[in-house]
CSV table of C-alpha atoms and ligand atoms in Angstrom, one decimal:
chain,number,residue,atom,x,y,z
A,1,MET,CA,-117.8,-184.3,72.2
A,2,ALA,CA,-116.5,-188.0,72.3
A,3,LYS,CA,-112.8,-188.2,71.4
A,4,ARG,CA,-112.3,-189.6,67.7
A,5,THR,CA,-109.4,-191.5,66.5
A,6,ILE,CA,-108.2,-190.5,63.2
A,7,VAL,CA,-106.0,-192.5,61.0
A,8,ALA,CA,-103.3,-190.1,59.4
A,9,LEU,CA,-101.4,-191.3,56.6
A,10,PRO,CA,-98.8,-188.8,55.4
A,11,GLY,CA,-97.5,-190.7,52.5
A,12,ASP,CA,-94.7,-189.2,50.4
A,13,GLY,CA,-93.4,-185.7,49.7
A,14,ILE,CA,-95.4,-183.1,50.3
A,15,GLY,CA,-98.3,-185.4,51.6
A,16,ALA,CA,-96.6,-185.3,54.9
A,17,VAL,CA,-96.2,-181.6,54.8
A,18,VAL,CA,-99.9,-180.8,54.3
A,19,LEU,CA,-101.2,-183.5,56.3
A,20,LYS,CA,-99.1,-181.8,59.6
A,21,GLU,CA,-100.9,-178.5,58.9
A,22,ALA,CA,-104.3,-180.1,58.3
A,23,VAL,CA,-103.9,-181.6,61.9
A,24,ARG,CA,-102.7,-178.1,63.3
A,25,VAL,CA,-105.7,-176.5,61.9
A,26,LEU,CA,-108.1,-179.3,63.5
A,27,ASP,CA,-106.2,-179.0,66.8
A,28,ALA,CA,-106.4,-175.1,66.9
A,29,ALA,CA,-110.2,-175.5,65.9
A,30,GLY,CA,-111.0,-177.7,68.9
A,31,PHE,CA,-111.6,-181.1,67.4
A,32,ASN,CA,-111.1,-183.2,69.8
A,33,ALA,CA,-109.1,-186.5,68.4
A,34,ASP,CA,-105.9,-188.8,68.5
A,35,TYR,CA,-104.0,-189.5,65.5
A,36,VAL,CA,-102.9,-192.9,64.9
A,37,TYR,CA,-100.0,-192.8,61.9
A,38,GLY,CA,-100.1,-195.3,59.1
A,39,ASP,CA,-97.4,-196.3,57.0
A,40,ILE,CA,-98.0,-195.8,53.5
A,41,GLY,CA,-96.1,-194.8,50.0
A,42,TRP,CA,-92.7,-195.2,48.7
A,43,ASP,CA,-90.3,-196.0,51.7
A,44,PHE,CA,-92.5,-198.8,52.3
A,45,TRP,CA,-92.3,-199.9,48.8
A,46,CYS,CA,-88.3,-199.5,48.7
A,47,LYS,CA,-87.8,-201.2,52.3
A,48,GLU,CA,-90.5,-203.8,52.3
A,49,GLY,CA,-91.9,-204.6,48.7
A,50,ASN,CA,-95.1,-203.1,49.7
A,51,PRO,CA,-96.6,-199.5,49.6
A,52,LEU,CA,-99.7,-200.4,51.5
A,53,PRO,CA,-98.7,-202.6,54.6
A,54,GLN,CA,-101.3,-204.9,56.2
A,55,ARG,CA,-100.6,-203.0,59.8
A,56,THR,CA,-102.2,-199.7,57.7
A,57,ILE,CA,-104.9,-201.8,56.2
A,58,ASP,CA,-105.9,-202.8,59.7
A,59,LEU,CA,-105.7,-199.8,61.3
A,60,ILE,CA,-108.1,-198.2,58.7
A,61,ALA,CA,-110.4,-201.1,59.0
A,62,LYS,CA,-110.4,-200.6,63.1
A,63,HIS,CA,-110.5,-196.9,62.9
A,64,LYS,CA,-112.9,-196.3,59.9
A,65,ILE,CA,-111.8,-192.7,59.1
A,66,ALA,CA,-108.4,-191.5,57.5
A,67,LEU,CA,-106.7,-188.5,56.5
A,68,PHE,CA,-104.4,-189.1,53.8
A,69,GLY,CA,-101.6,-186.8,52.6
A,70,ALA,CA,-100.3,-188.1,48.9
A,71,ILE,CA,-97.8,-190.7,47.4
A,72,THR,CA,-95.3,-190.9,44.9
A,73,SER,CA,-96.0,-193.8,42.3
A,74,LYS,CA,-93.4,-194.8,39.7
A,75,PRO,CA,-93.8,-196.7,36.3
A,76,LYS,CA,-93.0,-200.8,37.3
A,77,ASP,CA,-89.5,-200.6,35.9
A,78,GLU,CA,-88.2,-197.6,38.3
A,79,ALA,CA,-89.9,-199.1,41.1
A,80,ALA,CA,-88.3,-202.5,40.7
A,81,ALA,CA,-84.9,-200.7,40.4
A,82,GLU,CA,-85.5,-198.8,43.8
A,83,LEU,CA,-86.4,-201.8,45.5
A,84,SER,CA,-84.2,-202.5,48.3
A,85,PRO,CA,-81.2,-205.2,47.1
A,86,ALA,CA,-82.4,-207.8,49.6
A,87,LEU,CA,-85.7,-207.7,48.1
A,88,GLN,CA,-85.0,-207.6,44.4
A,89,GLY,CA,-85.8,-210.4,42.1
A,90,LYS,CA,-88.2,-211.9,44.8
A,91,GLY,CA,-91.1,-211.5,42.9
A,92,PHE,CA,-92.3,-208.0,44.2
A,93,SER,CA,-94.4,-206.1,42.0
A,94,TYR,CA,-95.2,-202.4,42.3
A,95,SER,CA,-98.8,-201.4,42.2
A,96,SER,CA,-100.3,-197.9,43.4
A,97,PRO,CA,-101.4,-198.0,47.4
A,98,ILE,CA,-104.2,-195.4,46.8
A,99,VAL,CA,-105.6,-198.2,43.9
A,100,GLY,CA,-105.0,-200.7,46.5
A,101,LEU,CA,-106.8,-198.6,49.4
A,102,ARG,CA,-109.9,-198.4,46.7
A,103,GLN,CA,-109.9,-202.0,46.2
A,104,HIS,CA,-109.4,-203.2,49.5
A,105,PHE,CA,-112.1,-201.3,51.2
A,106,GLY,CA,-114.5,-200.9,48.0
A,107,LEU,CA,-114.2,-197.1,48.3
A,108,ASP,CA,-116.7,-196.6,45.6
A,109,ILE,CA,-118.2,-193.0,46.2
A,110,CYS,CA,-115.5,-190.4,45.2
A,111,VAL,CA,-116.8,-186.8,46.0
A,112,ARG,CA,-115.0,-183.7,44.8
A,113,PRO,CA,-116.2,-180.6,45.7
A,114,CYS,CA,-115.0,-177.8,43.4
A,115,ARG,CA,-116.4,-173.9,44.7
A,116,SER,CA,-114.7,-170.6,44.3
A,117,TYR,CA,-113.3,-168.5,47.3
A,118,LYS,CA,-114.4,-164.8,46.7
A,119,GLY,CA,-111.3,-163.0,46.2
A,120,ASN,CA,-109.1,-165.8,45.3
A,121,PRO,CA,-106.7,-164.4,42.5
A,122,LEU,CA,-106.9,-168.0,40.6
A,123,ASN,CA,-111.0,-168.0,40.0
A,124,PHE,CA,-112.0,-168.2,36.4
A,125,ILE,CA,-112.9,-164.9,34.9
A,126,ARG,CA,-115.0,-164.7,31.5
A,127,ARG,CA,-116.2,-161.8,29.3
A,128,GLY,CA,-119.7,-160.7,30.1
A,129,LYS,CA,-122.3,-159.6,27.8
A,130,ASP,CA,-121.2,-156.0,28.1
A,131,GLY,CA,-117.5,-156.8,27.4
A,132,ASN,CA,-116.4,-156.4,31.0
A,133,PRO,CA,-114.8,-159.1,32.7
A,134,GLU,CA,-117.3,-161.1,35.0
A,135,GLU,CA,-116.3,-163.7,37.7
A,136,PRO,CA,-118.7,-166.5,38.1
A,137,MET,CA,-118.6,-168.3,41.5
A,138,VAL,CA,-118.5,-172.1,40.9
A,139,ASP,CA,-120.1,-174.3,43.4
A,140,VAL,CA,-120.0,-177.8,41.4
A,141,VAL,CA,-119.5,-181.1,43.7
A,142,ILE,CA,-118.4,-183.9,41.2
A,143,PHE,CA,-119.6,-187.6,42.0
A,144,ARG,CA,-117.2,-189.9,40.6
A,145,GLN,CA,-117.6,-193.6,40.6
A,146,ASN,CA,-114.3,-194.8,41.8
A,147,THR,CA,-113.7,-198.5,41.3
A,148,GLU,CA,-115.2,-199.6,38.0
A,149,GLY,CA,-115.4,-198.3,34.3
A,150,LEU,CA,-112.3,-197.7,32.4
A,151,TYR,CA,-109.9,-198.0,35.7
A,152,GLY,CA,-111.4,-201.2,36.8
A,153,GLY,CA,-108.1,-202.9,35.5
A,154,VAL,CA,-109.6,-205.4,33.6
A,155,GLU,CA,-107.4,-205.2,30.3
A,156,TRP,CA,-104.9,-206.9,28.4
A,157,SER,CA,-102.3,-206.9,25.7
A,158,ASN,CA,-102.4,-209.9,23.8
A,159,PRO,CA,-105.4,-211.1,25.3
A,160,PRO,CA,-105.9,-214.7,26.2
A,161,GLN,CA,-107.3,-216.8,23.5
A,162,GLN,CA,-110.9,-217.3,25.3
A,163,VAL,CA,-111.3,-213.5,25.6
A,164,TYR,CA,-110.1,-213.2,21.8
A,165,ASP,CA,-112.9,-215.6,20.9
A,166,ALA,CA,-115.4,-214.2,23.1
A,167,LEU,CA,-114.7,-210.6,21.5
A,168,MET,CA,-114.7,-212.3,18.2
A,169,THR,CA,-118.8,-213.0,18.8
A,170,HIS,CA,-119.3,-209.4,19.0
A,171,PRO,CA,-120.1,-208.3,15.5
A,172,LYS,CA,-118.6,-204.9,15.8
A,173,PHE,CA,-115.4,-206.5,16.9
A,174,ARG,CA,-115.2,-208.8,13.8
A,175,GLU,CA,-116.2,-206.2,11.4
A,176,ASN,CA,-113.7,-203.5,12.6
A,177,PHE,CA,-110.9,-205.3,14.7
A,178,GLY,CA,-110.9,-208.8,13.4
A,179,TRP,CA,-108.5,-207.8,10.7
A,180,CYS,CA,-105.7,-207.4,13.8
A,181,PRO,CA,-103.4,-210.2,14.8
A,182,LYS,CA,-104.3,-210.9,18.4
A,183,GLU,CA,-100.9,-210.0,19.4
A,184,GLU,CA,-101.1,-206.6,18.6
A,185,LEU,CA,-104.3,-206.1,20.1
A,186,ALA,CA,-104.6,-204.0,23.5
A,187,VAL,CA,-108.0,-204.1,25.2
A,188,SER,CA,-109.2,-202.3,28.2
A,189,THR,CA,-112.7,-202.7,29.3
A,190,ARG,CA,-115.2,-200.5,30.8
A,191,ILE,CA,-117.3,-202.4,33.1
A,192,LEU,CA,-120.3,-201.0,35.2
A,193,THR,CA,-122.4,-202.8,37.8
A,194,LEU,CA,-126.0,-201.7,38.4
A,195,LYS,CA,-125.3,-202.0,42.3
A,196,TYR,CA,-122.6,-199.2,41.9
A,197,THR,CA,-124.1,-197.3,39.5
A,198,GLU,CA,-127.2,-196.9,41.5
A,199,ARG,CA,-124.8,-196.3,44.8
A,200,ILE,CA,-122.9,-193.3,42.9
A,201,ILE,CA,-126.1,-191.9,41.7
A,202,ARG,CA,-128.2,-192.3,44.8
A,203,ALA,CA,-125.3,-190.5,46.9
A,204,ALA,CA,-125.4,-187.5,44.1
A,205,PHE,CA,-129.3,-187.0,44.9
A,206,VAL,CA,-128.8,-187.3,48.4
A,207,HIS,CA,-126.4,-184.6,48.8
A,208,ALA,CA,-128.2,-182.4,46.3
A,209,VAL,CA,-131.2,-182.7,48.7
A,210,LYS,CA,-128.8,-182.3,51.8
A,211,TYR,CA,-126.9,-179.2,50.7
A,212,GLY,CA,-129.8,-177.5,48.7
A,213,TYR,CA,-128.3,-178.1,45.2
A,214,LYS,CA,-131.2,-177.7,42.5
A,215,SER,CA,-129.8,-180.3,39.9
A,216,VAL,CA,-127.9,-183.3,39.1
A,217,THR,CA,-126.1,-183.8,35.8
A,218,VAL,CA,-125.2,-187.0,34.5
A,219,CYS,CA,-122.1,-186.5,32.7
A,220,GLU,CA,-121.3,-189.6,30.2
A,221,LYS,CA,-121.8,-189.9,26.5
A,222,PRO,CA,-124.7,-192.3,26.2
A,223,ASN,CA,-125.4,-191.6,22.5
A,224,VAL,CA,-121.9,-193.3,21.8
A,225,ILE,CA,-120.8,-195.6,24.7
A,226,ARG,CA,-124.6,-197.3,24.7
A,227,GLU,CA,-124.3,-199.8,27.3
A,228,THR,CA,-122.4,-198.4,30.3
A,229,SER,CA,-122.9,-194.5,30.0
A,230,GLY,CA,-126.8,-195.8,28.9
A,231,LEU,CA,-126.9,-197.7,32.3
A,232,MET,CA,-125.6,-194.5,34.4
A,233,TRP,CA,-128.5,-192.4,32.3
A,234,LYS,CA,-131.4,-195.0,32.6
A,235,VAL,CA,-130.5,-195.7,36.4
A,236,ALA,CA,-130.3,-191.7,37.1
A,237,LYS,CA,-133.6,-191.4,35.3
A,238,ASP,CA,-135.4,-194.0,37.3
A,239,ILE,CA,-134.0,-193.0,40.8
A,240,GLN,CA,-134.9,-189.2,39.9
A,241,LYS,CA,-138.5,-190.0,39.3
A,242,ASN,CA,-138.8,-192.4,42.1
A,243,ALA,CA,-137.3,-190.9,44.9
A,244,PHE,CA,-135.9,-187.4,44.2
A,245,PRO,CA,-138.7,-185.7,41.9
A,246,ALA,CA,-137.7,-182.0,43.2
A,247,ILE,CA,-134.2,-182.2,42.1
A,248,GLN,CA,-133.9,-181.5,38.5
A,249,LEU,CA,-132.1,-184.1,36.2
A,250,HIS,CA,-129.6,-183.1,33.3
A,251,ASN,CA,-127.6,-185.2,31.0
A,252,THR,CA,-124.3,-183.7,29.3
A,253,ASN,CA,-121.8,-185.5,27.1
A,254,ILE,CA,-118.6,-185.4,28.9
A,255,ASP,CA,-116.9,-183.6,25.6
A,256,ALA,CA,-119.2,-180.9,25.5
A,257,GLN,CA,-119.2,-180.5,29.4
A,258,MET,CA,-115.3,-179.7,29.0
A,259,MET,CA,-116.7,-177.1,26.5
A,260,TRP,CA,-119.7,-175.8,28.5
A,261,LEU,CA,-117.7,-175.5,32.0
A,262,THR,CA,-115.9,-172.3,30.8
A,263,LYS,CA,-119.1,-170.9,29.5
A,264,ASN,CA,-121.5,-171.3,32.1
A,265,PRO,CA,-119.8,-173.0,35.3
A,266,GLU,CA,-122.6,-171.3,37.4
A,267,ASP,CA,-125.4,-173.4,35.9
A,268,TYR,CA,-123.8,-177.0,37.3
A,269,GLY,CA,-124.4,-178.3,40.9
A,270,VAL,CA,-123.9,-181.8,41.5
A,271,ILE,CA,-122.2,-183.7,38.8
A,272,VAL,CA,-122.2,-187.5,38.8
A,273,ALA,CA,-120.2,-189.6,36.2
A,274,SER,CA,-118.3,-192.9,36.1
A,275,ASN,CA,-114.7,-193.3,37.0
A,276,MET,CA,-112.6,-191.7,34.2
A,277,PHE,CA,-115.1,-189.1,33.2
A,278,GLY,CA,-115.5,-188.1,36.8
A,279,ASP,CA,-111.7,-187.8,37.1
A,280,ILE,CA,-111.8,-185.5,33.9
A,281,ALA,CA,-114.8,-183.5,34.9
A,282,SER,CA,-113.1,-183.0,38.5
A,283,ASP,CA,-109.8,-181.7,37.2
A,284,ALA,CA,-111.5,-179.3,34.8
A,285,PHE,CA,-113.8,-177.8,37.3
A,286,ALA,CA,-111.0,-177.8,39.9
A,287,GLY,CA,-109.0,-175.7,37.3
A,288,LEU,CA,-111.7,-173.0,37.6
A,289,ILE,CA,-111.5,-172.4,41.2
A,290,GLY,CA,-107.8,-172.4,41.9
A,291,GLY,CA,-106.5,-175.9,40.9
A,292,LEU,CA,-104.5,-178.4,42.8
A,293,GLY,CA,-104.0,-176.0,46.0
A,294,PHE,CA,-107.6,-176.1,46.4
A,295,ALA,CA,-109.1,-179.4,45.0
A,296,CYS,CA,-110.1,-181.7,48.0
A,297,SER,CA,-111.9,-185.1,47.9
A,298,ALA,CA,-113.5,-187.8,49.9
A,299,GLN,CA,-114.1,-191.4,49.3
A,300,PHE,CA,-116.5,-193.5,51.2
A,301,SER,CA,-117.3,-197.2,51.0
A,302,GLU,CA,-120.5,-199.0,51.7
A,303,ASP,CA,-119.6,-200.2,55.2
A,304,GLY,CA,-118.7,-196.6,56.3
A,305,ILE,CA,-115.0,-196.1,55.8
A,306,GLY,CA,-113.9,-192.5,54.6
A,307,VAL,CA,-110.5,-191.4,53.4
A,308,PHE,CA,-110.0,-187.9,52.8
A,309,GLU,CA,-107.3,-186.5,50.6
A,310,PRO,CA,-106.4,-183.6,48.5
A,311,THR,CA,-106.4,-184.7,44.7
A,312,HIS,CA,-102.5,-183.2,44.3
A,313,GLY,CA,-99.7,-185.6,44.2
A,314,SER,CA,-96.5,-185.6,46.5
A,315,ALA,CA,-95.0,-182.9,44.3
A,316,PRO,CA,-91.4,-184.6,45.2
A,317,LYS,CA,-89.4,-181.6,44.2
A,318,TYR,CA,-91.1,-179.4,46.5
A,319,ALA,CA,-90.8,-181.6,49.8
A,320,GLY,CA,-87.0,-180.9,50.1
A,321,TYR,CA,-87.5,-177.1,50.5
A,322,SER,CA,-86.2,-175.6,53.7
A,323,ILE,CA,-89.2,-173.6,54.0
A,324,PRO,CA,-92.2,-175.1,52.7
A,325,ILE,CA,-93.9,-173.3,49.9
A,326,ILE,CA,-96.8,-175.4,49.0
A,327,ASN,CA,-100.8,-174.5,49.3
A,328,PRO,CA,-102.2,-176.3,52.2
A,329,ILE,CA,-105.7,-175.5,51.7
A,330,ALA,CA,-106.7,-178.5,49.6
A,331,MET,CA,-105.6,-180.7,52.7
A,332,ILE,CA,-107.4,-178.8,55.2
A,333,GLU,CA,-110.4,-178.4,53.0
A,334,SER,CA,-110.3,-182.4,53.0
A,335,ALA,CA,-110.2,-182.3,56.7
A,336,CYS,CA,-113.4,-180.3,56.6
A,337,MET,CA,-115.0,-183.0,54.4
A,338,MET,CA,-113.6,-185.5,56.9
A,339,LEU,CA,-115.5,-183.2,59.6
A,340,GLU,CA,-118.9,-183.0,57.9
A,341,TYR,CA,-118.7,-186.9,57.4
A,342,ILE,CA,-118.3,-187.6,61.0
A,343,ASP,CA,-121.1,-185.0,62.2
A,344,GLU,CA,-118.8,-182.1,63.0
A,345,LYS,CA,-120.2,-179.9,60.8
A,346,ASN,CA,-119.8,-176.6,63.1
A,347,ILE,CA,-115.9,-177.2,63.1
A,348,ALA,CA,-116.1,-177.6,59.2
A,349,ALA,CA,-117.8,-174.4,58.9
A,350,ARG,CA,-116.0,-172.7,61.3
A,351,ILE,CA,-112.7,-173.7,59.6
A,352,ARG,CA,-114.1,-172.9,56.0
A,353,LYS,CA,-115.1,-169.6,57.2
A,354,ALA,CA,-111.4,-169.0,58.3
A,355,ILE,CA,-109.9,-169.9,54.7
A,356,ALA,CA,-112.5,-167.7,53.2
A,357,GLY,CA,-111.4,-164.9,55.4
A,358,VAL,CA,-107.8,-165.5,54.5
A,359,ILE,CA,-108.4,-165.6,50.9
A,360,GLU,CA,-110.8,-162.6,50.6
A,361,GLU,CA,-108.3,-160.4,52.6
A,362,GLY,CA,-105.8,-161.1,50.1
A,363,LYS,CA,-102.7,-160.4,52.5
A,364,VAL,CA,-101.6,-163.7,52.8
A,365,ARG,CA,-101.2,-165.6,49.3
A,366,THR,CA,-98.9,-168.9,48.7
A,367,TYR,CA,-97.1,-168.7,45.5
A,368,ASP,CA,-99.7,-170.5,43.3
A,369,MET,CA,-102.0,-167.8,44.5
A,370,MET,CA,-99.5,-165.1,43.2
A,371,LYS,CA,-99.0,-167.0,40.0
A,372,LEU,CA,-95.1,-167.6,40.8
A,373,SER,CA,-93.4,-170.6,39.7
A,374,GLY,CA,-92.8,-173.0,42.5
A,375,LYS,CA,-89.1,-171.9,43.6
A,376,PRO,CA,-87.9,-171.5,47.1
A,377,GLU,CA,-87.1,-167.8,46.6
A,378,VAL,CA,-91.0,-167.3,46.2
A,379,VAL,CA,-90.8,-166.4,50.1
A,380,THR,CA,-88.6,-163.6,49.6
A,381,MET,CA,-91.0,-162.2,46.7
A,382,GLY,CA,-93.9,-161.9,49.1
A,383,ALA,CA,-95.3,-165.3,49.0
A,384,ALA,CA,-96.5,-166.9,52.2
A,385,SER,CA,-95.3,-170.1,53.1
A,386,THR,CA,-97.0,-173.2,53.8
A,387,ILE,CA,-96.9,-172.8,57.5
A,388,GLN,CA,-97.7,-168.8,57.1
A,389,MET,CA,-101.1,-169.9,55.4
A,390,THR,CA,-102.0,-172.4,58.1
A,391,ASP,CA,-101.0,-169.6,60.6
A,392,ALA,CA,-103.3,-167.4,59.1
A,393,ILE,CA,-106.2,-169.5,58.9
A,394,ILE,CA,-105.7,-170.5,62.4
A,395,ALA,CA,-105.6,-166.8,63.5
A,396,ARG,CA,-108.9,-166.3,61.9
A,397,LEU,CA,-110.5,-169.1,63.9
A,398,LYS,CA,-110.1,-167.3,67.4
B,401,NAI,P1,-98.5,-183.2,41.9
B,401,NAI,O1,-99.9,-183.0,42.1
B,401,NAI,O2,-97.4,-183.9,42.9
B,401,NAI,O3,-97.4,-182.0,41.6
B,401,NAI,C1,-97.9,-181.3,40.2
B,401,NAI,C2,-97.6,-180.0,40.4
B,401,NAI,O4,-98.7,-179.0,40.7
B,401,NAI,C3,-96.5,-179.3,41.3
B,401,NAI,O5,-95.4,-179.5,40.6
B,401,NAI,C4,-96.8,-177.9,41.7
B,401,NAI,O6,-96.4,-177.1,40.8
B,401,NAI,C5,-98.4,-177.9,41.7
B,401,NAI,N1,-99.1,-178.6,43.0
B,401,NAI,C6,-99.2,-179.7,43.5
B,401,NAI,N2,-99.7,-179.4,44.8
B,401,NAI,C7,-100.0,-178.1,45.0
B,401,NAI,C8,-100.1,-177.6,46.2
B,401,NAI,N3,-100.6,-177.8,47.2
B,401,NAI,N4,-99.9,-176.2,46.2
B,401,NAI,C9,-99.5,-175.4,45.2
B,401,NAI,N5,-98.9,-176.2,44.1
B,401,NAI,C10,-99.3,-177.6,43.9
B,401,NAI,O7,-98.3,-184.1,40.4
B,401,NAI,P2,-97.1,-184.8,39.9
B,401,NAI,O8,-95.9,-184.2,39.9
B,401,NAI,O9,-97.6,-185.1,38.5
B,401,NAI,O10,-96.6,-186.1,40.6
B,401,NAI,C11,-95.8,-186.5,41.4
B,401,NAI,C12,-96.1,-187.5,42.3
B,401,NAI,O11,-97.2,-187.5,42.9
B,401,NAI,C13,-95.9,-188.7,41.4
B,401,NAI,O12,-95.1,-189.8,42.0
B,401,NAI,C14,-97.2,-189.2,41.3
B,401,NAI,O13,-97.6,-190.5,41.0
B,401,NAI,C15,-97.9,-188.9,42.4
B,401,NAI,N6,-99.6,-188.6,42.5
B,401,NAI,C16,-99.9,-188.7,43.6
B,401,NAI,C17,-101.4,-188.6,43.6
B,401,NAI,C18,-102.2,-188.9,45.2
B,401,NAI,O14,-101.3,-189.3,46.1
B,401,NAI,N7,-103.2,-188.7,45.4
B,401,NAI,C19,-102.2,-187.9,42.8
B,401,NAI,C20,-101.4,-187.5,41.7
B,401,NAI,C21,-100.1,-187.8,41.7
B,402,MG,MG1,-107.0,-187.0,38.3
């Protein structure tokens, strides 16, 4: 096996804690790699006025594969106040380095698997037909368009005159919003392009075929958001008909999906959605499989760059604990997604099997799995520390 170089981006808070554990697991599983560490996050904002320095962008461009912990983000005013005094008033403006990474590299495809582990005490439970509790096994993968739509950043308060004039050409705008003074308007656009809509939908179908899912569900709202959700649905129908006739295609509205997911989560396989709806659907499904301690993700670009990260944030309060208590599984699962992406499927499968074994045995559980609130004392109440959880996973690799 050729040696890989992986860019490790610890970031802030617990990001650095969990990344270290993921690297321990990768090493123990025999993954042959060098890690080059990249600077990203709050410290670099404060010290340099840039949370995503050019040298980090260069590292990712060179090596193409990055494992990312999490960063801390704060609102603009707070960010400005924490900038080092030497940099204040020099025109630095904070923006999220994650969004920066997505935009810079065009990481348009975001994949968020939500799979239940047998024996996870956080698994969703419902009442069955006979009145008894039953635990449906969830195995859903959300494909979220990651660069466009409502998070595309094209928005205004008090829009420029040309924008206002253009909006006034639309009869619905004139009728429903024409009464409002321009200064009192806030507008966020939802822009979709055919190219990136096709890419996310095709990626969803390819994944369904590769991993044996029976269906792809488009989760949008085409009956109301006719142009953009309508485009998603039309493209999905075309792609299914022309290239993937063996995969079933379903259509759910995002609101209804939020209701259906607690009724019959086992009915869904691959779900594809635009940016915000994918964000919502993936958080909602993650809640059924254990929440932030289990929610992993990957982001890919057209030219093969892959960034793999847990969906949780930096949980700054937990970073200062002398014994770390947060669950490393979301980060370790994200590392497994990286392994699959670079064709190290056997190592990924061994790690996943080890995680499954630890969870099913039920002896080693982090505080979230014991439904405790995240205080440092949890380790005296029987909760495994972050390190003990990682050790238990590593022990099962042998
Ligand atoms: P968060 O995800 O950092 O933490 C929320 C809560 O979830 C924690 O207090 C903890 O109770 C629980 N939690 C998170 N990760 C866990 C784990 N691995 N195991 C067990 N429990 C876990 O979100 P929060 O508190 O809203 O944001 C903190 C900072 O992180 C903010 O600055 C925010 O902007 C940033 N953030 C960064 C993200 C990223 O780097 N991808 C994503 C979300 C938030
Ligand atoms: Mg989210």
